[in-house]
C-alpha positions as CSV (number, residue, x, y, z in Angstrom):
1,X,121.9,78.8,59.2
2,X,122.2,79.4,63.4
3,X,122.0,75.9,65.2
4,X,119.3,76.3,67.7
5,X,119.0,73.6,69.6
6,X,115.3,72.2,70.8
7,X,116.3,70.8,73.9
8,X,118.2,73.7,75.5
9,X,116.7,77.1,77.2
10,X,118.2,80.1,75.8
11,X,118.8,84.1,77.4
12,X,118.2,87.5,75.2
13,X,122.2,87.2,76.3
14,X,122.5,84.3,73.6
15,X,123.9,81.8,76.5
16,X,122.2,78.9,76.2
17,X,121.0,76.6,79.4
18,X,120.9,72.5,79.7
19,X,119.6,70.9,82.6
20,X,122.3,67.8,83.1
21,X,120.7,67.1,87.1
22,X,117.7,68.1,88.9
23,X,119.3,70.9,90.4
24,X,122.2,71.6,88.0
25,X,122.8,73.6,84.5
26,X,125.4,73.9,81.8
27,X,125.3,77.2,79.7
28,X,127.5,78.0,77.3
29,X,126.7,80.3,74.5
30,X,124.8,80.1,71.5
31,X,125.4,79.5,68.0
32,X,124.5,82.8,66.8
33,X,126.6,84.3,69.3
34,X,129.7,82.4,68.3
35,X,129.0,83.3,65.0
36,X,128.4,87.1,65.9
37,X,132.1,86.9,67.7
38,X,134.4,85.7,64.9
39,X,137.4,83.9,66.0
40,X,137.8,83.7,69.8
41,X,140.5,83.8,71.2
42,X,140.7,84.3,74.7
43,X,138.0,82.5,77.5
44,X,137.3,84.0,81.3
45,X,135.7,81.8,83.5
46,X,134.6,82.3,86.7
47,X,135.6,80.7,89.8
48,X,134.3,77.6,91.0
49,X,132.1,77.0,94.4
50,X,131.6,81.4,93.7
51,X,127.9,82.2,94.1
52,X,126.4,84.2,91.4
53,X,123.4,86.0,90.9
54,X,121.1,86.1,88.0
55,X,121.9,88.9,85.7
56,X,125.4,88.9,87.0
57,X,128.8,89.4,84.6
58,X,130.6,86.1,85.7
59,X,132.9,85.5,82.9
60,X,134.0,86.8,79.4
61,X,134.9,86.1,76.2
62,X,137.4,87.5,73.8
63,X,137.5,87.4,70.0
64,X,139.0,89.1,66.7
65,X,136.2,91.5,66.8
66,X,135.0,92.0,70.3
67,X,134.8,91.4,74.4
68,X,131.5,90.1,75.7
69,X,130.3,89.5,78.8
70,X,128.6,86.2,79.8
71,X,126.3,86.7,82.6
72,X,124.7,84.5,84.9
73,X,121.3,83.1,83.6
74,X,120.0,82.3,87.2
75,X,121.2,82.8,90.3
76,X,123.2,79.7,91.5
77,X,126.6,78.5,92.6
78,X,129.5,77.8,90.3
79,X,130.1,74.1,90.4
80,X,132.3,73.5,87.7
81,X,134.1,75.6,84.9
82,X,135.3,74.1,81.5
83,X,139.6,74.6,82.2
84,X,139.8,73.6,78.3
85,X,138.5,76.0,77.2
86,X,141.6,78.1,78.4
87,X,143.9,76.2,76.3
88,X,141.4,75.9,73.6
89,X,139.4,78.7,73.2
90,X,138.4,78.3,69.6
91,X,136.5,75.5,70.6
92,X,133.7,78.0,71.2
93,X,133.5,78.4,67.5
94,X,134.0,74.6,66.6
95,X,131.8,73.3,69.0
96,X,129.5,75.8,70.9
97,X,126.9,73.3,72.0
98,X,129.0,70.7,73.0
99,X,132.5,70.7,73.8
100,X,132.5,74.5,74.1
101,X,130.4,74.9,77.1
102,X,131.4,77.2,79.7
103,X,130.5,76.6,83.0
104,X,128.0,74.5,85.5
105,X,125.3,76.2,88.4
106,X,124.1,74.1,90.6
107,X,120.5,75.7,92.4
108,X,119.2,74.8,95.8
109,X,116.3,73.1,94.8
110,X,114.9,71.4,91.7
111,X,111.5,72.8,92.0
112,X,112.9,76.2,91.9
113,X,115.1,75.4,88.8
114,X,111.8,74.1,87.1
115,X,110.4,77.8,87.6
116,X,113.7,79.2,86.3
117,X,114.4,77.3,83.3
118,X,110.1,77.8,82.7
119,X,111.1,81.9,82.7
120,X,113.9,81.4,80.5
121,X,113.4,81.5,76.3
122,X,112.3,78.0,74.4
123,X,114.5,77.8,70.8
124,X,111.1,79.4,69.0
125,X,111.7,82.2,71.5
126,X,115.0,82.4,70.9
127,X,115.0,82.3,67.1
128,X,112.6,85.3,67.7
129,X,115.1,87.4,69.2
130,X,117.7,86.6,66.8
131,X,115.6,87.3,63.4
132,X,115.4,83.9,62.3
């Protein structure tokens, strides 16, 4: 069965969203998603300190099976990337919620994150989109 996390805020995208400051998010992508890929093998990450906007393709990932596009799941600046992942890329299979993140946005202000991360899909949400 699909780890779906409680504490996280997902996209119809199947990136999921932490909060880890009061204006700053991790997002990596979701169980279902890694499951959905097969074996990656290949991680694009976009640049740090690059401003991104919500909706926007900002990195990729690469498996056995397919390409996908990770998008943006609010609009931000980069702040940090996950370089491991580069050398590693499987971890995105082993470890999607943990080790396996991606990358870090960092808003202007935490009131407008709260809004964000309200707009974005709860696990119960999130299982709806995914059938489960």
């Amino acid at each position: 069965m699909t780890q779906t996390p409680e504490d996280l805020r997902y996209t119809e995208e199947h990136e999921w969203v932490r909060r880890i400051g009061p204006t700053t998010v991790r997002v990596g992508i979701t169980d279902y998603a890694q499951s959905q890929l097969g074996d990656v093998v290949f991680v694009q990450l976009p640049d740090s300190d690059k401003d991104v906007a919500s909706g926007d393709s900002i990195a990729e990932v690469e498996s056995t099976k397919s390409v996908s596009d990770i998008y943006a799941p609010l609009t931000a600046k980069v702040v940090a990337v996950n370089e491991e992942l580069v050398q590693a890329p499987e971890t995105l299979n082993t470890d999607p919620y943990g080790a396996g993140w991606l990358f870090e946005l960092e808003v202007a202000d935490a009131g407008g994150l709260d809004s964000t991360l309200g707009e974005l899909l709860d696990a119960a949400g999130y299982q709806g989109v995914i059938g489960g």
